[in-house]
Coordinates of C-alpha atoms in Angstrom, one line a residue:
Chain A
X1 CA 0.0 -0.2 0.1
X2 CA 1.2 3.6 -0.6
X3 CA 0.8 6.1 2.0
X4 CA -3.1 6.3 1.4
X5 CA -3.3 9.5 -0.6
X6 CA -6.0 8.3 -2.9
X7 CA -8.1 6.7 0.3
X8 CA -7.7 9.9 2.0
X9 CA -9.3 12.1 -0.5
X10 CA -12.0 9.3 -1.2
X11 CA -13.1 9.0 2.3
X12 CA -13.0 13.1 2.4
X13 CA -15.3 13.7 -0.9
X14 CA -17.3 10.4 -1.1
X15 CA -17.2 8.9 2.6
X16 CA -15.9 5.5 1.3
X17 CA -13.0 3.5 2.1
X18 CA -11.6 0.6 -0.3
X19 CA -9.1 -1.7 0.9
X20 CA -7.9 -2.0 -2.6
X21 CA -8.0 1.1 -4.6
X22 CA -7.2 1.3 -7.8
X23 CA -3.4 2.9 -7.7
X24 CA -2.8 6.2 -9.5
X25 CA -0.6 6.8 -12.8
X26 CA -1.4 10.2 -14.2
X27 CA -3.7 11.9 -11.0
X28 CA -7.5 11.8 -10.4
X29 CA -9.3 14.9 -9.7
X30 CA -12.3 15.3 -7.5
X31 CA -14.3 18.3 -6.2
X32 CA -16.1 19.0 -2.9
X33 CA -18.0 22.1 -1.6
X34 CA -17.9 23.5 1.6
X35 CA -20.8 26.2 1.2
X36 CA -20.7 27.2 5.4
X37 CA -16.8 28.3 4.4
X38 CA -17.5 29.3 0.9
X39 CA -15.2 27.2 -0.4
X40 CA -14.7 24.7 -3.5
X41 CA -11.9 22.2 -3.2
X42 CA -10.6 21.2 -6.4
X43 CA -8.4 18.1 -5.5
X44 CA -5.7 16.7 -7.5
X45 CA -4.6 13.3 -6.5
X46 CA -1.2 12.7 -8.1
X47 CA 1.1 9.3 -8.1
X48 CA 3.2 8.6 -5.3
X49 CA 5.8 6.4 -6.8
X50 CA 9.1 8.6 -7.1
X51 CA 9.2 8.5 -10.8
X52 CA 6.3 10.3 -11.2
X53 CA 7.8 13.1 -9.3
X54 CA 9.1 15.1 -12.2
X55 CA 5.4 15.2 -13.4
X56 CA 3.9 16.7 -10.6
X57 CA 4.5 20.6 -11.4
X58 CA 1.6 20.5 -13.8
X59 CA -0.7 19.8 -10.7
X60 CA 0.8 21.7 -8.1
X61 CA 1.5 25.2 -10.6
X62 CA -1.3 27.7 -9.2
X63 CA -2.5 25.5 -6.4
X64 CA -3.5 26.9 -3.0
X65 CA -2.6 24.1 -0.7
X66 CA -0.8 21.0 -0.8
X67 CA -1.5 18.0 1.5
X68 CA 1.5 16.2 1.8
X69 CA 0.9 12.5 2.7
X70 CA 3.2 10.0 4.7
X71 CA 2.5 6.7 5.9
X72 CA 3.1 6.6 10.2
X73 CA 4.0 3.0 9.8
X74 CA 7.0 3.9 7.2
X75 CA 10.2 6.2 7.7
X76 CA 10.8 6.1 4.1
X77 CA 7.6 7.7 3.2
X78 CA 8.1 10.4 5.7
X79 CA 11.8 10.8 4.2
X80 CA 9.8 11.2 0.8
X81 CA 7.5 13.6 2.1
X82 CA 9.9 15.9 3.5
X83 CA 11.9 16.1 -0.2
X84 CA 8.2 17.0 -1.6
X85 CA 8.0 19.6 1.3
X86 CA 11.5 20.8 0.0
X87 CA 10.5 20.9 -3.8
X88 CA 7.3 22.6 -3.0
X89 CA 8.7 25.6 -1.1
X90 CA 11.2 26.0 -3.9
X91 CA 8.7 25.4 -6.7
X92 CA 5.5 25.8 -5.5
X93 CA 3.5 29.3 -5.4
X94 CA 5.1 31.6 -2.4
X95 CA 1.5 31.4 -0.3
X96 CA 0.8 28.1 -0.9
X97 CA -0.5 26.3 2.4
X98 CA 1.1 22.8 3.0
X99 CA -0.3 20.3 5.1
X100 CA 1.9 17.4 6.4
X101 CA -0.5 14.7 7.2
X102 CA 0.7 11.5 9.0
X103 CA -2.0 8.8 7.6
X104 CA -2.8 5.4 8.4
X105 CA -3.3 6.5 12.3
X106 CA -5.0 3.4 13.1
X107 CA -1.9 1.4 13.0
X108 CA -0.6 2.8 16.1
X109 CA 1.1 -0.4 17.2
X110 CA 3.2 -0.4 13.8
X111 CA 4.3 3.4 14.5
X112 CA 7.7 4.1 12.7
X113 CA 7.2 8.2 12.7
X114 CA 6.8 9.7 16.2
X115 CA 4.3 12.5 16.8
X116 CA 7.4 14.9 18.3
X117 CA 9.7 14.0 15.1
X118 CA 6.8 15.1 12.5
X119 CA 5.6 18.0 14.5
X120 CA 9.0 19.4 15.0
X121 CA 9.7 19.0 11.6
X122 CA 6.3 20.5 10.4
X123 CA 7.2 23.5 12.9
X124 CA 10.6 24.1 11.7
X125 CA 9.3 24.5 8.3
X126 CA 6.2 26.3 9.0
X127 CA 3.4 23.3 8.0
X128 CA 0.4 22.7 9.3
X129 CA 0.6 19.1 11.0
X130 CA -2.2 16.8 11.7
X131 CA -2.4 12.7 11.7
X132 CA -5.1 11.3 10.0
X133 CA -7.0 7.6 9.0
X134 CA -8.6 7.3 5.9
X135 CA -9.9 3.7 7.1
X136 CA -11.6 5.2 10.3
X137 CA -12.2 8.5 9.2
X138 CA -10.4 10.4 11.9
X139 CA -9.6 13.8 11.3
X140 CA -10.0 13.8 7.9
X141 CA -12.9 16.3 7.8
X142 CA -10.7 18.2 10.0
X143 CA -7.6 18.0 7.5
X144 CA -10.0 19.8 4.9
X145 CA -11.8 22.0 7.2
X146 CA -8.5 23.2 8.7
X147 CA -6.9 24.0 5.2
X148 CA -10.3 25.7 4.0
X149 CA -10.0 28.1 7.3
X150 CA -6.5 28.9 6.4
X151 CA -7.2 29.6 2.7
X152 CA -7.1 33.4 2.0
X153 CA -10.5 35.2 2.1
X154 CA -12.0 35.3 -1.6
X155 CA -13.3 38.8 -2.9
X156 CA -17.1 38.6 -2.9
X157 CA -17.6 38.1 -7.0
X158 CA -21.2 36.8 -8.2
X159 CA -20.7 33.7 -10.1
X160 CA -21.6 34.6 -13.8
X161 CA -24.5 32.4 -14.8
X162 CA -23.5 29.3 -16.8
X163 CA -25.6 26.9 -18.8
X164 CA -25.4 22.8 -18.6
X165 CA -22.8 21.3 -17.3
X166 CA -20.2 24.2 -17.9
X167 CA -18.0 24.8 -14.7
X168 CA -17.3 28.4 -14.4
X169 CA -14.1 29.6 -13.1
X170 CA -15.7 30.8 -9.8
X171 CA -13.8 33.2 -7.8
X172 CA -14.6 31.3 -4.6
X173 CA -12.9 28.0 -6.1
X174 CA -9.8 27.2 -4.6
X175 CA -6.9 25.1 -6.0
X176 CA -5.8 22.8 -3.8
X177 CA -3.9 19.6 -4.5
X178 CA -2.6 16.7 -3.3
X179 CA 1.0 16.2 -3.3
X180 CA 2.4 13.0 -2.7
X181 CA 5.3 10.9 -0.9
X182 CA 3.9 7.2 -0.8
Chain B
X1 CA -37.0 5.2 -23.8
X2 CA -35.1 4.7 -20.9
X3 CA -31.9 2.6 -21.5
X4 CA -30.8 0.4 -18.5
X5 CA -27.2 -0.1 -18.2
X6 CA -26.1 -3.9 -17.8
X7 CA -23.1 -5.6 -16.4
X8 CA -21.8 -8.0 -19.1
X9 CA -18.1 -9.5 -19.0
X10 CA -16.0 -8.6 -21.5
X11 CA -13.8 -11.2 -23.8
X12 CA -11.2 -10.9 -21.6
X13 CA -13.0 -11.3 -18.4
X14 CA -13.5 -7.2 -17.2
X15 CA -17.2 -6.7 -16.1
X16 CA -18.5 -3.9 -17.8
X17 CA -21.3 -1.8 -17.2
X18 CA -23.1 -0.9 -20.8
X19 CA -26.3 0.3 -22.3
X20 CA -28.2 -1.6 -24.7
X21 CA -27.1 0.5 -27.6
X22 CA -23.2 0.4 -26.1
X23 CA -23.6 -3.5 -26.4
X24 CA -24.9 -3.2 -29.9
X25 CA -21.9 -1.5 -30.8
X26 CA -19.5 -4.3 -29.0
X27 CA -21.4 -7.0 -31.2
X28 CA -21.6 -5.1 -34.1
X29 CA -17.3 -4.7 -33.6
X30 CA -17.3 -8.7 -32.9
X31 CA -19.1 -9.1 -36.4
X32 CA -16.2 -7.3 -38.0
X33 CA -13.7 -9.7 -36.1
X34 CA -15.9 -12.7 -37.4
X35 CA -15.8 -11.5 -41.2
X36 CA -12.2 -10.5 -41.2
X37 CA -10.9 -14.1 -39.6
X38 CA -11.4 -15.5 -43.1
X39 CA -8.3 -13.5 -44.3
X40 CA -6.3 -15.2 -41.9
X41 CA -7.4 -18.7 -42.6
X42 CA -4.7 -19.2 -45.4
X43 CA -1.9 -17.8 -43.2
X44 CA -2.8 -20.2 -40.2
X45 CA -2.6 -23.2 -42.3
X46 CA 0.6 -21.7 -43.7
X47 CA 2.0 -21.3 -40.4
X48 CA 3.2 -18.0 -41.3
X49 CA 2.3 -14.2 -41.6
X50 CA 2.1 -12.6 -44.8
X51 CA 5.1 -11.8 -46.7
X52 CA 3.8 -8.6 -47.9
X53 CA 4.4 -5.9 -45.3
X54 CA 1.4 -3.9 -46.5
X55 CA -1.1 -7.1 -46.9
X56 CA -0.1 -7.3 -43.2
X57 CA -0.6 -4.1 -42.1
X58 CA -3.6 -4.0 -43.7
X59 CA -5.1 -7.3 -42.0
X60 CA -3.8 -5.7 -38.7
X61 CA -5.1 -2.7 -39.1
X62 CA -8.7 -4.4 -39.2
X63 CA -8.1 -6.2 -36.0
X64 CA -6.2 -9.5 -35.3
X65 CA -8.4 -12.3 -34.2
X66 CA -8.4 -12.4 -30.6
X67 CA -7.4 -16.3 -30.8
X68 CA -4.3 -15.3 -33.1
X69 CA -2.9 -12.9 -30.8
X70 CA -0.4 -14.6 -28.9
X71 CA 1.1 -15.7 -32.3
X72 CA 0.8 -12.4 -34.1
X73 CA 2.0 -10.4 -31.5
X74 CA 5.2 -12.4 -30.6
X75 CA 6.0 -12.1 -34.4
X76 CA 5.3 -8.5 -35.2
X77 CA 6.9 -7.3 -31.7
X78 CA 10.1 -9.0 -32.0
X79 CA 9.6 -10.8 -29.0
X80 CA 10.0 -14.0 -30.4
X81 CA 13.4 -13.1 -31.7
X82 CA 14.4 -11.6 -28.4
X83 CA 13.4 -14.8 -26.6
X84 CA 15.0 -16.7 -29.2
X85 CA 18.0 -14.8 -28.7
X86 CA 18.6 -16.0 -25.1
X87 CA 18.9 -19.3 -23.4
X88 CA 15.8 -21.6 -23.2
X89 CA 15.5 -21.3 -19.2
X90 CA 16.1 -17.4 -19.2
X91 CA 12.7 -16.4 -18.1
X92 CA 12.9 -19.2 -15.4
X93 CA 16.2 -17.5 -14.0
X94 CA 14.6 -14.2 -14.1
X95 CA 11.8 -15.2 -12.4
X96 CA 14.2 -16.9 -9.5
X97 CA 16.3 -13.7 -9.6
X98 CA 13.2 -11.5 -9.5
X99 CA 12.3 -12.9 -6.0
X100 CA 15.1 -10.4 -4.7
X101 CA 14.4 -7.4 -7.0
X102 CA 14.4 -4.1 -5.4
X103 CA 11.2 -3.4 -6.7
X104 CA 9.7 -6.3 -5.2
X105 CA 7.8 -3.9 -2.5
X106 CA 6.5 -1.5 -5.1
X107 CA 5.5 -4.5 -7.4
X108 CA 3.7 -6.0 -4.5
X109 CA 1.9 -3.1 -3.7
X110 CA 1.1 -2.4 -7.1
X111 CA -0.4 -5.7 -7.8
X112 CA -3.1 -5.2 -5.3
X113 CA -4.3 -2.4 -7.1
X114 CA -4.3 -3.8 -10.7
X115 CA -7.7 -4.0 -11.9
X116 CA -9.3 -4.8 -9.0
X117 CA -12.6 -5.6 -10.9
X118 CA -11.3 -8.2 -13.0
X119 CA -11.9 -11.8 -11.2
X120 CA -8.6 -13.5 -11.9
X121 CA -6.0 -10.2 -11.8
X122 CA -7.2 -9.7 -8.2
X123 CA -7.1 -13.4 -7.3
X124 CA -4.2 -14.7 -5.1
X125 CA -3.2 -16.4 -8.5
X126 CA -3.5 -13.7 -11.0
X127 CA -1.8 -11.3 -8.6
X128 CA 1.1 -14.2 -8.2
X129 CA 1.4 -14.2 -11.9
X130 CA 1.6 -10.7 -12.5
X131 CA 4.4 -10.2 -9.7
X132 CA 6.6 -13.1 -11.1
X133 CA 6.5 -11.4 -14.9
X134 CA 7.0 -7.6 -13.3
X135 CA 9.9 -8.5 -11.1
X136 CA 11.4 -11.1 -13.5
X137 CA 11.4 -7.9 -15.8
X138 CA 13.1 -5.7 -13.2
X139 CA 16.3 -7.6 -12.5
X140 CA 16.2 -8.0 -16.6
X141 CA 16.2 -4.8 -17.2
X142 CA 17.5 -3.0 -14.2
X143 CA 18.2 0.2 -15.7
X144 CA 14.5 0.7 -15.7
X145 CA 13.2 -1.7 -13.2
X146 CA 9.7 -1.3 -12.5
X147 CA 7.6 1.7 -13.3
X148 CA 3.9 2.0 -12.3
X149 CA 1.9 1.2 -15.5
X150 CA 3.8 -2.0 -16.4
X151 CA 1.3 -3.3 -14.0
X152 CA -1.7 -2.8 -15.8
X153 CA 0.1 -3.3 -19.2
X154 CA 1.3 -6.9 -18.2
X155 CA -1.9 -7.4 -16.7
X156 CA -3.7 -7.0 -20.1
X157 CA -1.3 -8.7 -21.8
X158 CA -1.6 -11.8 -19.3
X159 CA -5.4 -11.9 -20.0
X160 CA -4.9 -11.5 -23.7
X161 CA -2.3 -14.3 -23.9
X162 CA -3.9 -16.9 -22.1
X163 CA -2.1 -16.3 -18.9
X164 CA 1.4 -17.1 -20.7
X165 CA 3.7 -15.4 -18.4
X166 CA 6.9 -15.9 -20.3
X167 CA 5.1 -14.6 -23.3
X168 CA 4.0 -11.5 -21.5
X169 CA 7.5 -10.9 -20.3
X170 CA 9.1 -10.9 -23.6
X171 CA 6.3 -8.9 -25.1
X172 CA 7.1 -6.5 -22.5
X173 CA 10.9 -6.5 -23.3
X174 CA 9.9 -5.9 -26.8
X175 CA 8.1 -2.9 -26.2
X176 CA 10.1 -1.3 -23.7
X177 CA 13.8 -1.9 -25.6
X178 CA 12.9 -1.9 -28.9
X179 CA 9.4 0.1 -29.6
X180 CA 8.6 2.8 -27.6
X181 CA 10.4 6.2 -27.6
X182 CA 13.7 5.4 -25.7
X183 CA 13.4 6.7 -22.0
X184 CA 9.8 6.4 -21.9
X185 CA 10.4 4.6 -18.1
X186 CA 13.5 6.0 -17.3
X187 CA 14.0 7.6 -14.0
X188 CA 12.4 10.7 -14.7
X189 CA 9.9 9.3 -17.4
X190 CA 12.1 11.7 -19.8
X191 CA 11.1 9.7 -23.0
X192 CA 7.3 9.8 -21.9
X193 CA 7.8 13.5 -21.2
X194 CA 8.9 14.0 -24.8
X195 CA 6.5 12.0 -26.2
X196 CA 3.7 14.2 -24.7
X197 CA 4.9 17.3 -25.8
X198 CA 5.5 16.0 -29.1
X199 CA 1.9 15.1 -29.4
X200 CA 0.8 18.6 -27.9
X201 CA 2.4 20.1 -31.0
X202 CA 0.4 17.5 -33.2
X203 CA -2.4 18.7 -31.4
X204 CA -1.6 22.2 -32.5
X205 CA -1.2 21.4 -36.1
X206 CA -4.1 19.2 -36.5
X207 CA -6.8 20.2 -34.2
X208 CA -5.8 23.8 -33.6
X209 CA -9.1 24.8 -32.3
X210 CA -8.9 22.5 -29.4
X211 CA -5.2 23.3 -28.8
X212 CA -6.0 27.0 -28.4
X213 CA -9.2 25.9 -25.9
X214 CA -6.5 23.8 -23.8
X215 CA -4.2 26.7 -23.7
X216 CA -7.5 29.0 -22.5
X217 CA -8.4 26.6 -19.5
X218 CA -4.7 25.8 -19.0
X219 CA -5.5 22.4 -19.4
X220 CA -1.9 20.7 -20.0
X221 CA -2.5 17.2 -22.5
X222 CA -0.2 15.5 -20.2
X223 CA -3.1 15.2 -17.6
X224 CA -4.4 12.8 -20.1
X225 CA -1.7 11.4 -22.0
X226 CA 0.3 10.1 -18.9
X227 CA -2.1 6.8 -19.0
X228 CA -1.9 6.9 -22.9
X229 CA 2.1 6.5 -23.2
X230 CA 3.1 5.3 -19.8
X231 CA 0.0 2.7 -20.0
X232 CA -0.4 2.6 -23.4
X233 CA -4.1 2.5 -23.0
X234 CA -4.6 -0.4 -20.9
X235 CA -6.6 1.4 -18.0
X236 CA -7.7 4.0 -20.8
X237 CA -10.3 2.1 -22.6
X238 CA -12.1 -1.0 -22.3
X239 CA -9.9 -4.0 -22.8
X240 CA -11.4 -5.1 -26.2
X241 CA -10.5 -1.5 -27.8
X242 CA -7.0 -1.3 -26.3
X243 CA -6.2 -4.6 -27.7
X244 CA -7.2 -3.8 -31.1
X245 CA -4.7 -0.6 -30.8
X246 CA -2.2 -3.0 -29.5
X247 CA -2.3 -5.3 -32.6
X248 CA -1.4 -2.0 -34.7
X249 CA 1.3 -0.7 -32.0
X250 CA 3.2 -4.2 -31.9
X251 CA 3.5 -4.1 -35.9
X252 CA 3.7 -0.5 -36.3
X253 CA 5.1 1.1 -33.4
X254 CA 4.8 4.3 -31.2
X255 CA 3.2 6.2 -34.0
X256 CA 0.1 4.4 -33.4
X257 CA -0.1 6.2 -29.7
X258 CA -0.3 9.4 -31.3
X259 CA -2.9 8.3 -34.0
X260 CA -5.0 7.1 -31.4
X261 CA -4.6 10.0 -29.2
X262 CA -5.4 12.5 -32.2
X263 CA -8.4 9.9 -32.8
X264 CA -9.6 10.2 -29.6
X265 CA -9.6 13.7 -29.2
X266 CA -10.7 14.4 -32.5
X267 CA -14.0 12.3 -31.9
X268 CA -14.5 14.2 -28.6
X269 CA -13.2 17.4 -29.7
X270 CA -16.8 19.4 -29.7
X271 CA -17.6 18.0 -26.3
X272 CA -14.1 19.1 -24.9
X273 CA -14.5 22.6 -26.5
X274 CA -17.6 23.2 -24.1
X275 CA -15.9 22.1 -21.0
X276 CA -14.3 25.4 -19.0
X277 CA -12.4 23.5 -16.3
X278 CA -9.4 21.7 -16.8
X279 CA -9.7 19.0 -14.0
X280 CA -13.3 18.6 -15.1
X281 CA -12.0 18.1 -18.9
X282 CA -9.5 15.5 -17.4
X283 CA -12.0 13.5 -15.8
X284 CA -14.9 13.9 -18.6
X285 CA -12.3 12.8 -21.3
X286 CA -11.4 9.8 -19.3
X287 CA -14.7 8.6 -18.8
X288 CA -15.6 9.0 -22.2
X289 CA -12.5 7.2 -23.2
X290 CA -13.4 4.5 -20.9
X291 CA -16.6 4.0 -22.7
X292 CA -15.1 3.8 -26.3
X293 CA -16.6 0.3 -27.5
X294 CA -17.0 1.5 -30.9
X295 CA -13.3 -0.1 -32.0
X296 CA -14.0 0.3 -35.5
X297 CA -15.0 4.2 -35.1
X298 CA -11.9 4.8 -33.1
X299 CA -9.1 3.0 -35.2
X300 CA -11.2 4.0 -38.3
X301 CA -10.6 7.9 -37.5
X302 CA -7.0 6.9 -36.1
X303 CA -6.1 5.5 -39.5
X304 CA -8.1 7.4 -41.8
X305 CA -9.2 10.5 -40.2
X306 CA -6.3 12.8 -39.0
X307 CA -4.5 12.8 -42.2
X308 CA -0.9 12.0 -42.7
X309 CA 1.4 11.6 -39.6
X310 CA 5.1 11.2 -41.2
X311 CA 7.8 9.5 -38.7
X312 CA 10.1 12.2 -39.7
X313 CA 7.5 14.8 -38.1
X314 CA 7.2 13.1 -35.0
X315 CA 11.1 12.7 -34.6
X316 CA 11.5 16.5 -35.3
X317 CA 9.2 17.3 -32.5
X318 CA 10.9 14.7 -30.2
X319 CA 14.5 16.0 -30.7
X320 CA 13.4 19.5 -30.0
X321 CA 11.1 18.5 -27.0
X322 CA 14.0 16.5 -25.6
X323 CA 16.1 19.3 -25.2
X324 CA 13.3 21.2 -23.5
X325 CA 12.6 18.4 -21.2
X326 CA 16.3 18.2 -20.0
X327 CA 16.2 22.0 -19.6
X328 CA 13.2 21.6 -17.7
X329 CA 14.7 18.8 -15.4
X330 CA 17.9 20.7 -15.0
X331 CA 16.5 24.1 -13.6
X332 CA 14.1 22.1 -11.2
X333 CA 17.4 20.6 -9.7
X334 CA 16.7 16.9 -11.1
X335 CA 19.3 15.0 -12.3
X336 CA 18.9 14.1 -15.7
X337 CA 19.9 10.3 -16.8
X338 CA 22.8 10.3 -19.0
X339 CA 22.0 9.9 -22.4
X340 CA 23.0 6.2 -22.1
X341 CA 20.7 5.9 -19.4
X342 CA 17.4 7.6 -21.1
X343 CA 17.9 4.8 -23.7
X344 CA 16.5 1.9 -21.8
X345 CA 19.1 -1.0 -21.5
X346 CA 18.3 -3.7 -23.6
X347 CA 20.7 -6.3 -22.4
X348 CA 20.3 -8.9 -20.2
X349 CA 21.0 -8.2 -16.3
X350 CA 24.7 -8.4 -15.2
X351 CA 26.2 -11.9 -15.2
X352 CA 23.3 -13.4 -17.2
X353 CA 25.1 -13.1 -20.4
X354 CA 26.9 -16.5 -19.5
X355 CA 23.5 -18.1 -19.2
X356 CA 22.6 -16.5 -22.8
X357 CA 22.9 -19.1 -25.7
X358 CA 21.0 -18.7 -28.9
X359 CA 18.1 -20.8 -28.6
X360 CA 17.0 -22.8 -31.8
X361 CA 13.4 -21.8 -32.0
X362 CA 11.5 -23.3 -35.1
X363 CA 8.4 -21.8 -36.6
X364 CA 6.6 -24.7 -35.6
X365 CA 7.1 -25.0 -32.0
X366 CA 4.8 -21.8 -31.2
X367 CA 2.4 -22.6 -33.8
X368 CA 1.3 -25.5 -31.8
X369 CA 0.6 -23.4 -29.2
X370 CA -1.3 -21.2 -31.6
X371 CA -3.3 -24.3 -32.7
X372 CA -4.2 -25.8 -29.7
X373 CA -6.1 -23.0 -28.8
X374 CA -7.6 -24.6 -25.7
X375 CA -7.2 -21.3 -24.1
X376 CA -10.3 -19.7 -22.3
X377 CA -10.2 -16.6 -24.9
X378 CA -11.1 -18.9 -27.6
X379 CA -13.4 -20.5 -25.5
X380 CA -15.4 -17.3 -24.7
X381 CA -15.3 -16.1 -28.0
X382 CA -17.0 -19.0 -29.1
X383 CA -19.6 -18.9 -26.6
X384 CA -20.1 -15.3 -27.1
X385 CA -20.6 -16.2 -30.9
X386 CA -22.7 -18.8 -30.5
X387 CA -25.3 -17.1 -28.1
X388 CA -25.0 -14.0 -30.5
X389 CA -25.1 -15.3 -33.7
X390 CA -28.6 -15.1 -34.9
X391 CA -28.4 -11.5 -34.1
X392 CA -25.6 -10.3 -35.7
X393 CA -27.6 -10.4 -39.1
X394 CA -30.1 -8.5 -37.9
X395 CA -28.2 -5.9 -35.8
X396 CA -28.1 -2.4 -37.7
X397 CA -24.5 -1.5 -37.5
X398 CA -24.8 1.9 -35.1
X399 CA -23.6 5.2 -37.1
X400 CA -20.1 5.1 -37.6
X401 CA -19.3 1.5 -37.2
X402 CA -19.1 0.6 -40.7
X403 CA -15.6 -0.4 -42.2
X404 CA -13.3 1.9 -41.2
X405 CA -11.5 1.4 -44.5
X406 CA -14.6 2.6 -46.4
X407 CA -15.1 5.7 -44.3
X408 CA -13.8 8.6 -45.8
X409 CA -11.5 11.1 -43.9
X410 CA -13.0 12.6 -41.1
X411 CA -16.3 10.9 -41.9
X412 CA -15.7 8.1 -38.9
X413 CA -15.1 11.2 -36.6
X414 CA -18.0 12.9 -37.3
X415 CA -20.2 10.1 -37.3
X416 CA -18.9 8.7 -33.9
X417 CA -19.6 12.4 -32.5
X418 CA -23.0 12.1 -33.8
X419 CA -23.6 8.8 -32.2
X420 CA -22.4 9.6 -28.8
X421 CA -25.1 11.7 -27.7
X422 CA -27.6 9.0 -28.0
X423 CA -26.7 6.8 -25.1
X424 CA -26.5 9.7 -22.9
X425 CA -29.8 11.4 -23.9
X426 CA -31.9 8.5 -22.9
X427 CA -29.6 7.2 -20.0
X428 CA -30.1 7.7 -16.2
X429 CA -28.2 10.8 -15.3
X430 CA -24.5 10.0 -15.6
X431 CA -22.5 10.4 -12.1
X432 CA -21.2 14.2 -13.6
X433 CA -24.4 15.5 -14.2
X434 CA -26.3 14.8 -10.8
X435 CA -24.1 18.1 -9.4
X436 CA -23.5 21.1 -11.6
X437 CA -20.2 21.3 -9.3
X438 CA -19.1 17.9 -10.7
X439 CA -18.4 16.8 -6.9
X440 CA -19.5 13.3 -7.9
X441 CA -17.3 13.1 -10.8
X442 CA -15.9 9.3 -10.8
X443 CA -12.7 9.3 -8.8
X444 CA -9.7 8.2 -10.6
X445 CA -12.3 5.8 -12.6
X446 CA -9.8 5.5 -15.0
X447 CA -6.9 4.6 -12.8
X448 CA -7.3 0.9 -13.2
X449 CA -10.8 0.4 -13.5
X450 CA -12.8 -0.4 -16.6
X451 CA -16.3 1.0 -16.0
X452 CA -18.8 2.2 -18.5
X453 CA -21.7 4.5 -18.1
X454 CA -23.1 6.9 -20.7
X455 CA -21.5 9.6 -22.2
X456 CA -19.8 11.6 -19.6
X457 CA -20.0 15.0 -21.4
X458 CA -23.8 15.3 -21.8

């Protein structure tokens, strides 16, 4: 299993969890609207395998937020998460909100990355830090809601009327991407 | 008339949801296979492929009969030649060595996620077979190793080749080492990125309105094309359609990936022009490709509907894009692989040279395999044809499903575009329609699942 990026997004957007989720090659795209916070998430779920690293910029370019997910039972995945953080610091937009997320918190018994270590790293780098479990849904909503709250408030611009299925570039839309680590 | 989607099992065992109209399209394409099979008969008897390249190309473009794919693919791709250049036991040695592959963990993880809806590929047996091939390949070609996307390619090969693991191994080797653009699976997927940028230039030339639209909504074609160039359409389209693409790909090479990409884009051009959001466009186009059952229309458009596509043009773009990709990677501080590394290693793994001895393999040996045909594919095809045989004549071919060769350039594409609205109008609201915000867009449906529904653009 990977770090559970796709599972995390699916849990949040659809409230579902699959043990055997098809793995991501390109990227998946999902949206979710939070009317009470006036935010629409457009979520790009990118591939975690290292080789796909070089394809990532087209997905995080212009993103308002990034979630970097690692698996709390895998020190390797934490190392890779850090390399993503460095890349996003270098290449992402300067105001990008970054959330470092330790997933699979339900596997406490197999924990290999301590809360203290992750917390310290997050503090040093100005990241928002949380631990989640896509499997039990623990903290999943909190993760996204916290990001929504941190996003800069949009100017109140009414949506132009649109026909059919065409989705407008809404002023309230916030790009938010999921980057990876695995 | 309300059309109800039904779940059927396709030729390769994938459960697919189809509307009655889509089922008719599938059957109509099966009828084409049936008709074209006759042309192959003399060559089956002679146990060799046509000498004439143009004859062979014509026959392959119309589709290789499913029961002959093992034979034809192994011949046209060069896989048999590769196999013959190694010791008889080479594959078994690689399987053994593969047990300690550095990619073992990656492979194990991905085989759990490869076509989870396919009964055999998701079973312990199927996963074990898939792992063996991928692990063996990762040590055979240790410069490339294992790249996600190989899992779905080999998965599809296994079900198409009657689970012949060794055949899948050599086919993958022929593809990665001799057929595809060098470096497609390299450390930074440089080759794949070059191909996708070249495609972008071809779109600018062939579909300028669409190209301008993509630019306007900040849609990068790589968002779709990563699956096409790395996965060779293995997760992008219904398996029966992908097989038709592979028939031509193994014989004609990577130009086919471009042709099919341009055909898909052309068929859905008008629909895409109406979508104003990059993410939505990506998901809708993926779903549209995932329901491309009119394989005759797709291939007809690819071969007749997009005009000439000289290899020299592609190569010119490749040269230019290779420099761009190198600069891009350097700019991001990513170490590019050396020129030698970008070209995938074709050689045997270190230490294996000793074991490699020319294998004398007569044609009769693998023909025996072809003629045995005790395989599931043949059985299933037979069953399907028997069951439906009465219907074939009665079913009017859906618009655009005529013989691709007969279609004038451009005709096939417009026919498909017209035909497309039909199922969707009658269908239960597709998921994306349910909410204007598109919140219900199928999550990564294309990433390893072969689900079907109505036209996602409507």
